[in-house]
Short mmCIF file of C-alpha atoms in Angstrom, two decimals:
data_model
loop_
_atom_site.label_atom_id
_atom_site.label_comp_id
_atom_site.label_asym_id
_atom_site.label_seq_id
_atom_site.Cartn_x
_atom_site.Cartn_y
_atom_site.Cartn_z
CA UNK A 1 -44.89 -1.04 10.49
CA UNK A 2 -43.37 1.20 8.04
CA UNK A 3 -40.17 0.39 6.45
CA UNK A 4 -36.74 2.85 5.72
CA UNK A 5 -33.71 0.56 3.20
CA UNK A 6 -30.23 2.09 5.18
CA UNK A 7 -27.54 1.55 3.26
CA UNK A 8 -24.86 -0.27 5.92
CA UNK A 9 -21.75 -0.84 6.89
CA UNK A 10 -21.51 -1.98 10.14
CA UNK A 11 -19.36 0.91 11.79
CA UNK A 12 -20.77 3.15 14.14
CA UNK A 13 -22.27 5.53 12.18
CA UNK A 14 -24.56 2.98 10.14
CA UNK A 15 -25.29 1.36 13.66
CA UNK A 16 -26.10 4.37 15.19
CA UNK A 17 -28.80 5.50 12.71
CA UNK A 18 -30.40 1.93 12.52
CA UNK A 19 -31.34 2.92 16.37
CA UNK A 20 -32.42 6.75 15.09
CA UNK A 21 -35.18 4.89 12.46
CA UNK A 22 -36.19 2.26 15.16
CA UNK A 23 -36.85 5.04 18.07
CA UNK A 24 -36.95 8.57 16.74
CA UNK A 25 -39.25 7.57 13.60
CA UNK A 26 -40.77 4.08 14.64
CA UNK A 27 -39.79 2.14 11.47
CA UNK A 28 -38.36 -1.14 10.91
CA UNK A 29 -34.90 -1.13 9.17
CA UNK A 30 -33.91 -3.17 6.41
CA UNK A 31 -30.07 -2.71 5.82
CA UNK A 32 -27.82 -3.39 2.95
CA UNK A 33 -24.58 -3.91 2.48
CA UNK A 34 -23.48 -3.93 -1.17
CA UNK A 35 -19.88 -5.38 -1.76
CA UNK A 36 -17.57 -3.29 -3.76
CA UNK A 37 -14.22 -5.06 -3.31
CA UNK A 38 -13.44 -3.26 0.39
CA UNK A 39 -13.06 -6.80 1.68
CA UNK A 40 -15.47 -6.75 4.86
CA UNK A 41 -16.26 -9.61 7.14
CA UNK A 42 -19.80 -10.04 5.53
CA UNK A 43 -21.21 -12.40 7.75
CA UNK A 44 -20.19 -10.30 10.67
CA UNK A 45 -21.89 -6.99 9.44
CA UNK A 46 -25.11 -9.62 8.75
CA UNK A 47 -25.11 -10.96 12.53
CA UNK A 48 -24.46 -7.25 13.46
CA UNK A 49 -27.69 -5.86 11.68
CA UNK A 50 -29.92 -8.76 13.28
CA UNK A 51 -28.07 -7.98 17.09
CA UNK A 52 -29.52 -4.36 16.15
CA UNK A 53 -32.95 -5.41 15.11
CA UNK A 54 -32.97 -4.87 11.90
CA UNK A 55 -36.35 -6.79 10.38
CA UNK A 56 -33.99 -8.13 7.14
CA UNK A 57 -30.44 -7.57 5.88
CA UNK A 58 -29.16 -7.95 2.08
CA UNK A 59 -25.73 -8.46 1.16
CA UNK A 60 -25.06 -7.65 -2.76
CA UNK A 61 -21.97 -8.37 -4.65
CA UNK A 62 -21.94 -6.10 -6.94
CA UNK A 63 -17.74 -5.91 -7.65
CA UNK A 64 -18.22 -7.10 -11.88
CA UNK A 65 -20.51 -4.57 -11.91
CA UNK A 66 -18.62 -1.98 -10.24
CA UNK A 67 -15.70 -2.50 -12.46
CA UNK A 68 -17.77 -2.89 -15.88
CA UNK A 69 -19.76 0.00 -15.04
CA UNK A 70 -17.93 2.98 -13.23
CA UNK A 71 -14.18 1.51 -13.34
CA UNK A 72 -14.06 1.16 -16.88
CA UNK A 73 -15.57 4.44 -17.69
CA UNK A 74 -13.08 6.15 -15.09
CA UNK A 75 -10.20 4.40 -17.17
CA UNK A 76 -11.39 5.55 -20.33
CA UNK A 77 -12.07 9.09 -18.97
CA UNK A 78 -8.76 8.75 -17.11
CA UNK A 79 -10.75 10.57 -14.50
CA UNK A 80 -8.44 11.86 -12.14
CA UNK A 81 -10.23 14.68 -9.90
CA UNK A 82 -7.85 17.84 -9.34
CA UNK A 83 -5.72 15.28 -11.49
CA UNK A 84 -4.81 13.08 -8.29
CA UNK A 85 -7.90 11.05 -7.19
CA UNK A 86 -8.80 7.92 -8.82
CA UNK A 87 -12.77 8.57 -7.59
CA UNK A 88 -12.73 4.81 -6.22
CA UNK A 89 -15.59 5.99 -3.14
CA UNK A 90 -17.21 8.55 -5.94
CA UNK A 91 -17.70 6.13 -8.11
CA UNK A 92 -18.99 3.23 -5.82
CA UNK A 93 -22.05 5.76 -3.83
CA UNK A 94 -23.96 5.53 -6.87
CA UNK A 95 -23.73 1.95 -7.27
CA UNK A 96 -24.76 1.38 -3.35
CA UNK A 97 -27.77 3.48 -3.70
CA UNK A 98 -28.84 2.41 -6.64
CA UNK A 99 -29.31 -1.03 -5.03
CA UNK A 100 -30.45 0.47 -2.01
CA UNK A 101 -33.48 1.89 -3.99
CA UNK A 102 -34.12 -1.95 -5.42
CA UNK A 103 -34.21 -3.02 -2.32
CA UNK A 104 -37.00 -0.24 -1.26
CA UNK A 105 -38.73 -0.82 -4.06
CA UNK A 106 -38.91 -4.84 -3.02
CA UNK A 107 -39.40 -4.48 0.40
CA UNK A 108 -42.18 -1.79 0.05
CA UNK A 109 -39.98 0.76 2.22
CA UNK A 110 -41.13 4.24 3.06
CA UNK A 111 -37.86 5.91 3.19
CA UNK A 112 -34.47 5.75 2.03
CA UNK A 113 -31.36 5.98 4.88
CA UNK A 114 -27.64 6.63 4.95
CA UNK A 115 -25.01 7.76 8.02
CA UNK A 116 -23.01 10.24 5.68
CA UNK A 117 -22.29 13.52 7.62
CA UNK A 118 -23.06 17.01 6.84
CA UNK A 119 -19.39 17.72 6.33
CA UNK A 120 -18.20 14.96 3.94
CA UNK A 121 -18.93 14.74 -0.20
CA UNK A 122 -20.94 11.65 0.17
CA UNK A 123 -24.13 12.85 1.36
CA UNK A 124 -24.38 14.68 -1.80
CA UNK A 125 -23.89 11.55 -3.76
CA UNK A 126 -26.14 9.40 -1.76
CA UNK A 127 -28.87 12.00 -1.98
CA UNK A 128 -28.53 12.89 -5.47
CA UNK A 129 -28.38 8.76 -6.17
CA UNK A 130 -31.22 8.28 -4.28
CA UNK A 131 -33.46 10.87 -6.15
CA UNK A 132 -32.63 10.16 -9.47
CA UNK A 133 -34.53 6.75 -9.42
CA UNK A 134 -36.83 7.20 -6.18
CA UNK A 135 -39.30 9.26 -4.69
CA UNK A 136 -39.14 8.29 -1.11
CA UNK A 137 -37.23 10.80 1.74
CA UNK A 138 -34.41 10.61 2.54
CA UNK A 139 -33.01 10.03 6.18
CA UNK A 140 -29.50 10.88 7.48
CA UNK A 141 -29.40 11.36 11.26
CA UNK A 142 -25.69 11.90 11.40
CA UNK A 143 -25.94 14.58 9.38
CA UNK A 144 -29.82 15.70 10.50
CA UNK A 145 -28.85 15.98 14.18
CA UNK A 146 -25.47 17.27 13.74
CA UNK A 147 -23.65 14.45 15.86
CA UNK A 148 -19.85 14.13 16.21
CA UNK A 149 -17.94 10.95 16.82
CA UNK A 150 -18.40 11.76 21.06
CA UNK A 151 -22.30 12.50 20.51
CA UNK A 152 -22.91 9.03 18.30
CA UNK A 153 -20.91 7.02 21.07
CA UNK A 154 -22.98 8.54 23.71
CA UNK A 155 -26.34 7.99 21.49
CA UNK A 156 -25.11 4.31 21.21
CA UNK A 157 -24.36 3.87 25.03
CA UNK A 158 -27.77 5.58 25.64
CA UNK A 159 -29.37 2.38 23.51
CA UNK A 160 -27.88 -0.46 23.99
CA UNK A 161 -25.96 -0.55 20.90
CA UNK A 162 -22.36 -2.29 21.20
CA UNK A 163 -19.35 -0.61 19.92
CA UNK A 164 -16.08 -0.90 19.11
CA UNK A 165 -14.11 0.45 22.24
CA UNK A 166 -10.77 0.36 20.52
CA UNK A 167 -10.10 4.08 18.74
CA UNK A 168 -9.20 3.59 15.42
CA UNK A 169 -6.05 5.43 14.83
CA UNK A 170 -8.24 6.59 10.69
CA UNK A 171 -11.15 7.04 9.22
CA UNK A 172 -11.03 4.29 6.17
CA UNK A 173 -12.74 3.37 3.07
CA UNK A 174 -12.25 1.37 0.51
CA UNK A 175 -13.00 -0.83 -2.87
CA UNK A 176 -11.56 -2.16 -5.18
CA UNK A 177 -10.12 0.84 -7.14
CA UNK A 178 -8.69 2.59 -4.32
CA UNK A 179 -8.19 3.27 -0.47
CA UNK A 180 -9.00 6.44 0.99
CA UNK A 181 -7.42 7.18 4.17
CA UNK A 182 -8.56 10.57 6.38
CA UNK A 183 -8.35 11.55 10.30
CA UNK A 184 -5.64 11.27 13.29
CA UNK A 185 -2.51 12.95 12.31
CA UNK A 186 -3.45 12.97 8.83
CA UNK A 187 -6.04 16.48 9.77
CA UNK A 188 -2.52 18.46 9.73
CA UNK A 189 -1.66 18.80 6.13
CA UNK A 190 2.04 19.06 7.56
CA UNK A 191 2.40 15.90 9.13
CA UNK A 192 3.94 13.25 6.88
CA UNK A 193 1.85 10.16 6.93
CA UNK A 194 2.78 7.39 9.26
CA UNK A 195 3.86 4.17 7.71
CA UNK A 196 1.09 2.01 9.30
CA UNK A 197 -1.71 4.02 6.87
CA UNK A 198 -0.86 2.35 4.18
CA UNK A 199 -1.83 -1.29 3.48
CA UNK A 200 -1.78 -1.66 -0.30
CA UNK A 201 1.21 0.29 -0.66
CA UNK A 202 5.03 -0.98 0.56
CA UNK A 203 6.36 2.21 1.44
CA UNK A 204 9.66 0.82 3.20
CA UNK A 205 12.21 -1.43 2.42
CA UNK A 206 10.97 -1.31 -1.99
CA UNK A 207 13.45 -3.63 -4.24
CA UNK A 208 16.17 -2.07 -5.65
CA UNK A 209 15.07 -4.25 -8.95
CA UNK A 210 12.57 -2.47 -11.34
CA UNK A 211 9.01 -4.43 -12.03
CA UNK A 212 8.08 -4.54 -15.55
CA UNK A 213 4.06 -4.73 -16.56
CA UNK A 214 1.86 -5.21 -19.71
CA UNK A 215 -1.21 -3.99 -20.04
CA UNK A 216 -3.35 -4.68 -22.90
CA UNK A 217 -6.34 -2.85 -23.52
CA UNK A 218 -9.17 -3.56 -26.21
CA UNK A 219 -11.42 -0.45 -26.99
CA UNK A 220 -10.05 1.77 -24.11
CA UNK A 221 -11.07 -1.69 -21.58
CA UNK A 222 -7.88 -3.40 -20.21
CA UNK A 223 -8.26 -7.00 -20.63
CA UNK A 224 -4.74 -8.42 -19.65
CA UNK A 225 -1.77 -8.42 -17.93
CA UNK A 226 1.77 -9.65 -18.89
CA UNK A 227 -0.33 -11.12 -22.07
CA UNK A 228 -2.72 -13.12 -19.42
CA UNK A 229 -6.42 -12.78 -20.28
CA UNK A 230 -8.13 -11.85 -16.81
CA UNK A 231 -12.35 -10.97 -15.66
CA UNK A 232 -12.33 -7.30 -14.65
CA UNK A 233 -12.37 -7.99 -11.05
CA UNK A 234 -9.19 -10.02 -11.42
CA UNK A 235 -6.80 -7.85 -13.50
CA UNK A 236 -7.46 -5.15 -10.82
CA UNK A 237 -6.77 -6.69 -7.86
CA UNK A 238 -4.26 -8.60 -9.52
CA UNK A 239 -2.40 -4.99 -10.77
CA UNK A 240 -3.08 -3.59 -7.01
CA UNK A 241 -0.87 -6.04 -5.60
CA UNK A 242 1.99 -5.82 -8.26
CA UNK A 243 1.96 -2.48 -8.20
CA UNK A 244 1.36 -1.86 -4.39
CA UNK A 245 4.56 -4.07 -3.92
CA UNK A 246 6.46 -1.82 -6.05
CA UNK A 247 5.95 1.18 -3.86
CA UNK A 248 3.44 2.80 -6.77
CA UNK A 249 0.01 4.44 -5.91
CA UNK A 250 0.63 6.68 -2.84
CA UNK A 251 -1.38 9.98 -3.41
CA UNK A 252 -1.14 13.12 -0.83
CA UNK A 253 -2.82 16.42 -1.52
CA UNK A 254 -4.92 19.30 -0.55
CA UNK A 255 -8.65 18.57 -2.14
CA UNK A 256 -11.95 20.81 -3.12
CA UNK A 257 -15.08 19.34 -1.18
CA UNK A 258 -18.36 19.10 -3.12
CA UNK A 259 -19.77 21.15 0.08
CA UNK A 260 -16.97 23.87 0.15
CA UNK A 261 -14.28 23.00 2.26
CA UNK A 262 -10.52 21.94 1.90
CA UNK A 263 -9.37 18.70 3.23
CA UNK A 264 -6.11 16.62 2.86
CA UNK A 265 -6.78 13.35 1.57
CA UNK A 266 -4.09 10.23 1.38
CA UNK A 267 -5.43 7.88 -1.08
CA UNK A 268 -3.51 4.34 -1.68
CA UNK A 269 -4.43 3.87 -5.70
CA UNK A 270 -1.71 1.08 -7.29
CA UNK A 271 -3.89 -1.01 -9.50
CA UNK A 272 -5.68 2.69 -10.65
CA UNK A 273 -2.22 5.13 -11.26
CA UNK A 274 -0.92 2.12 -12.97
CA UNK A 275 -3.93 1.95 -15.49
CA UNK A 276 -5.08 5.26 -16.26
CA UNK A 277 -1.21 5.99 -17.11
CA UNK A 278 -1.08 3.42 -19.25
CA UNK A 279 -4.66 4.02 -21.01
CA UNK A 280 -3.91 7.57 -21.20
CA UNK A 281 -0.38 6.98 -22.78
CA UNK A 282 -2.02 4.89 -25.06
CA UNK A 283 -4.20 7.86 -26.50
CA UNK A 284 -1.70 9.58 -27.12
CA UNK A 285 -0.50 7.40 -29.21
CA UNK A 286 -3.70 6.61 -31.69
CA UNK A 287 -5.44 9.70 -31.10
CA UNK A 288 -4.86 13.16 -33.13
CA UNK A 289 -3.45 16.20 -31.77
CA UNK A 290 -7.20 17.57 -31.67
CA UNK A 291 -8.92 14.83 -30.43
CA UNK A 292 -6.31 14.73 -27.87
CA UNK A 293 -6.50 18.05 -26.94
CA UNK A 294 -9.89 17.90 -27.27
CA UNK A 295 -10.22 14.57 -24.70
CA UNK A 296 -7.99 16.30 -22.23
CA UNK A 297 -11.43 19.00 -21.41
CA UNK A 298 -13.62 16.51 -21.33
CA UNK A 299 -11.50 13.95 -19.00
CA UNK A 300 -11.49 16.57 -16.61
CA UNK A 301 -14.92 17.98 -16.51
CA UNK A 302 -16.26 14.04 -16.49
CA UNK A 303 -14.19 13.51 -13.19
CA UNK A 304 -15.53 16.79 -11.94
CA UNK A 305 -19.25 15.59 -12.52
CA UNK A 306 -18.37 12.01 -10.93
CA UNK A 307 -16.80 13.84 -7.76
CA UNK A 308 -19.47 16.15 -6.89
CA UNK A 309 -22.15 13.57 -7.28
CA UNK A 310 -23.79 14.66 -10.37
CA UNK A 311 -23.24 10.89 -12.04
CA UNK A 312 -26.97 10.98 -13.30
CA UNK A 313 -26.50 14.42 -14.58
CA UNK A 314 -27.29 14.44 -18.11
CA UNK A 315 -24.49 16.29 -19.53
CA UNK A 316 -22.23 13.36 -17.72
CA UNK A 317 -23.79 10.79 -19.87
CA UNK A 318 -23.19 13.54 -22.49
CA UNK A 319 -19.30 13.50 -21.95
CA UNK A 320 -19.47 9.83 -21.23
CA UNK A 321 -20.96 9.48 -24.74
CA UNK A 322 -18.37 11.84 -26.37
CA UNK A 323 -15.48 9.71 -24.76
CA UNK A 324 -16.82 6.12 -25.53
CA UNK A 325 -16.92 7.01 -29.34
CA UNK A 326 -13.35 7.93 -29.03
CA UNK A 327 -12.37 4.53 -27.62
CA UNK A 328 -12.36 2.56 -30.54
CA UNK A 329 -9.06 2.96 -31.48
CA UNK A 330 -7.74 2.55 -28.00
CA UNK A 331 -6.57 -0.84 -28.58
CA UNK A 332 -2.86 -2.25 -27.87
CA UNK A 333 0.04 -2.87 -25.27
CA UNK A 334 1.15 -0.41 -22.87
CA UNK A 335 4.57 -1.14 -20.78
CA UNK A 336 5.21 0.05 -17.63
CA UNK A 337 8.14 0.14 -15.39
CA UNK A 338 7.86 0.19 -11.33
CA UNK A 339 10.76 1.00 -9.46
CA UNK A 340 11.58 2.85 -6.10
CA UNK A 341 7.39 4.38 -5.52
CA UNK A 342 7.34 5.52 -9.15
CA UNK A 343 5.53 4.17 -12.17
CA UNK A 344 6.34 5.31 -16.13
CA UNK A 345 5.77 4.03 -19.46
CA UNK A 346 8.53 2.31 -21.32
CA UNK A 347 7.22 1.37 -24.13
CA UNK A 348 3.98 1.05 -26.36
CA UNK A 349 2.31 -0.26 -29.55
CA UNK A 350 -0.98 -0.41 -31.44
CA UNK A 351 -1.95 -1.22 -34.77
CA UNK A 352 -3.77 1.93 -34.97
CA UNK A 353 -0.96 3.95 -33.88
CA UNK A 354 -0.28 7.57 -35.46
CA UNK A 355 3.35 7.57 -35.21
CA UNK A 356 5.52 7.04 -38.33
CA UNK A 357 8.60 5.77 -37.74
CA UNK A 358 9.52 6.43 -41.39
CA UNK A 359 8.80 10.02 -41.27
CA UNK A 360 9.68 10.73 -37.30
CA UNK A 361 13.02 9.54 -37.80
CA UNK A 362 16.31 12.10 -38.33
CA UNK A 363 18.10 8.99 -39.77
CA UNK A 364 19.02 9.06 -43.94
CA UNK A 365 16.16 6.91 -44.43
CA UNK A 366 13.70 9.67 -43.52
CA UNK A 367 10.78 9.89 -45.69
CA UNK A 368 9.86 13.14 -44.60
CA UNK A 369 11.26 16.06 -46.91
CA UNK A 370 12.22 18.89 -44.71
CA UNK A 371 12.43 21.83 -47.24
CA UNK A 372 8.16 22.09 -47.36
CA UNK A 373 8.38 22.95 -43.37
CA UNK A 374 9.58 26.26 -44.69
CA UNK A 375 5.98 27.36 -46.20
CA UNK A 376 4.50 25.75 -43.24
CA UNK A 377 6.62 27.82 -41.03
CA UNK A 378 6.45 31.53 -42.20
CA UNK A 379 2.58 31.04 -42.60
CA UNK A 380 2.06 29.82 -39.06
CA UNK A 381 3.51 32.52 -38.06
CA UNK A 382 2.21 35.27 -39.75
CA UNK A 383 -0.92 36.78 -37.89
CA UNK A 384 1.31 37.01 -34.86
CA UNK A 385 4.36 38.47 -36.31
CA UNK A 386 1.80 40.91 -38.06
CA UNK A 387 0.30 41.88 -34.78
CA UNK A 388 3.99 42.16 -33.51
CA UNK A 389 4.71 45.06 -35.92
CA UNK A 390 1.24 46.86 -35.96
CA UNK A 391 0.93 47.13 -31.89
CA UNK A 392 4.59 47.97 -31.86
CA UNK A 393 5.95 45.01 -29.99
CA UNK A 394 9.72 44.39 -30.40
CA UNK A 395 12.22 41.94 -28.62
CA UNK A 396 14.58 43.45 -26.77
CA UNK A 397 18.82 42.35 -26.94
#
């Protein structure tokens, strides 16, 4: 019998379409779960495929590569989308489906499957994923037969297919570089978020003392903490539990959909806020007012391109190219101070660093002699107080 890969989950909407493929389109299932950091009972979502009847299940870690190969990037893009969101579930769709397509491609499939909705971003990234590096179809009955949470629980009933009769209060998702938390209360954008969506995140009862971080980075990568060498996995669930504690990573706001519409999104980001602030500090720093300014456009249109799915785009590996050749000189220590939800920089250094203490300083010592600014200063200005005097402009008392 014919084969479709479905990348899975467990939850209902994975479980639901493994029953779509079996009876709807007569083909065996092979599911995959690909691990990402969101800290799932594994062996639970295995016996769960096989109690479904799915012919073969793969479970993939995949969290180095996650963090080596979209993390890192984000950090050294400091990719914030609609400069909030960290991109943690952006980033990790291509990752799933690219292993989704190995697995295809081993198991001889005839069809790629997913249980993203018509509503959400992440059947565009799925889709696009999946036909970047495959030419099979693509599947996605959630989406296909326009079910709603009521209409999948019925279709489940209707099959045989066990659920979980307890309502989850949100709709959750999650890796390693960030937690995104949508549904319940949380669909009025004027309700304040209830205490008990945030896991990650101490939002109650934060020390009064401030917490004081490190971070060094090597080439735009971090590669310790508080001067302690850590793997990339590690540092950043190491910094999302330093940083969670002190209150920092809580992110509320209005968001742009891939597929048109507004949503409000709560995201619980620590271990991310804390980094890109410090890598992006750290630019600053050893960069030049042009490539800075410069960096700024193409942080933002790279974060763009990894939110609406378009991470095989060509002009992303274009940015991505323009952005890795400025990370050489992103190299030193970054300090940052926690205290009561907030996060800042406090101090940094890099032996590539721009800034002249010598010249930057107003003390006696300065080496900087002010009378040249004068030149500097009346030709700067001279186009526009030209244009001033020829279109008439004057400033009123």
């Amino acid at each position: 019998m014919a084969k479709a890969v479905l990348a899975f989950s467990g939850g209902l909407d994975t479980s639901v379409v493994v029953k779509y493929l079996q009876t709807e389109h007569g083909l065996d299932v092979v599911t995959v779960t690909v691990d990402v950091g969101q800290g799932d009972d594994y062996d639970a979502i295995r016996t769960k495929s096989k109690r479904l009847g799915a012919v073969s299940h793969y479970t993939i870690d995949a969290r180095q590569e996650f963090v080596e190969g979209y993390v890192y990037p984000a950090i050294q893009a400091n990719a914030l989308y609609q400069d909030k969101y960290c991109l943690a579930t952006a980033l990790a769709r291509p990752l799933i489906a690219q292993k989704v397509v190995e697995v295809a491609k081993k198991e001889g499939a005839e069809a790629l499957a997913h249980g993203c909705s018509g509503k959400g971003n992440d059947q565009v990234r799925f889709d696009l994923a999946f036909m970047s590096s495959s030419n099979l179809p693509i599947l996605a009955p959630i989406r296909d037969k326009n079910l709603d949470r009521e209409a999948e629980i019925k279709y489940a009933e209707e099959r045989g297919v066990q659920i979980e009769t307890v309502a989850k209060k949100f709709s959750i998702d999650q890796n390693l570089w960030g937690r995104a938390i949508e549904g319940g209360v949380l669909e009025d954008p004027y309700a304040e978020p209830p205490d008990d969506a945030f896991i990650w995140t101490r939002v109650n009862n934060l020390s009064a003392e401030p917490t004081y971080v490190t971070i060094s980075f090597d080439s735009g990568i971090p590669v310790a903490v508080n001067d302690t060498p850590m793997k990339p996995v590690q540092l950043i669930t190491h910094l999302n539990k330093v940083a969670g504690e002190a209150g920092v990573g809580v992110v509320d706001h209005i968001e742009d959909r891939t597929v048109g519409l507004k949503s409000r999104e709560v995201y619980e980001t620590p271990g991310a806020t804390c980094l890109i602030e410090a890598h992006s500090d750290l630019e600053k720093m050893v960069h030049t007012i042009h490539q800075n300014r410069l960096k700024r456009v193409m942080d933002d249109e790279w974060a763009r391109l990894a939110y609406l799915g378009l991470w095989d785009e060509p002009l992303r590996r274009d940015v991505d190219a323009f952005i890795r050749r400025t990370q050489s000189v992103v190299t030193g220590i970054v300090r940052l101070k926690m205290q009561g939800g907030s996060v800042r920089v406090v101090g940094r250094k890099s032996k590539y660093s721009l800034y002249n203490a010598k010249s930057a300083t107003y003390g006696a010592d300065s080496t900087f002699d002010q009378r040249r600014a004068a030149g500097f200063v009346e030709l700067w200005g001279a186009q526009s107080a030209e244009a001033n005097k020829l279109q008439g402009y004057t400033i009123k008392e």
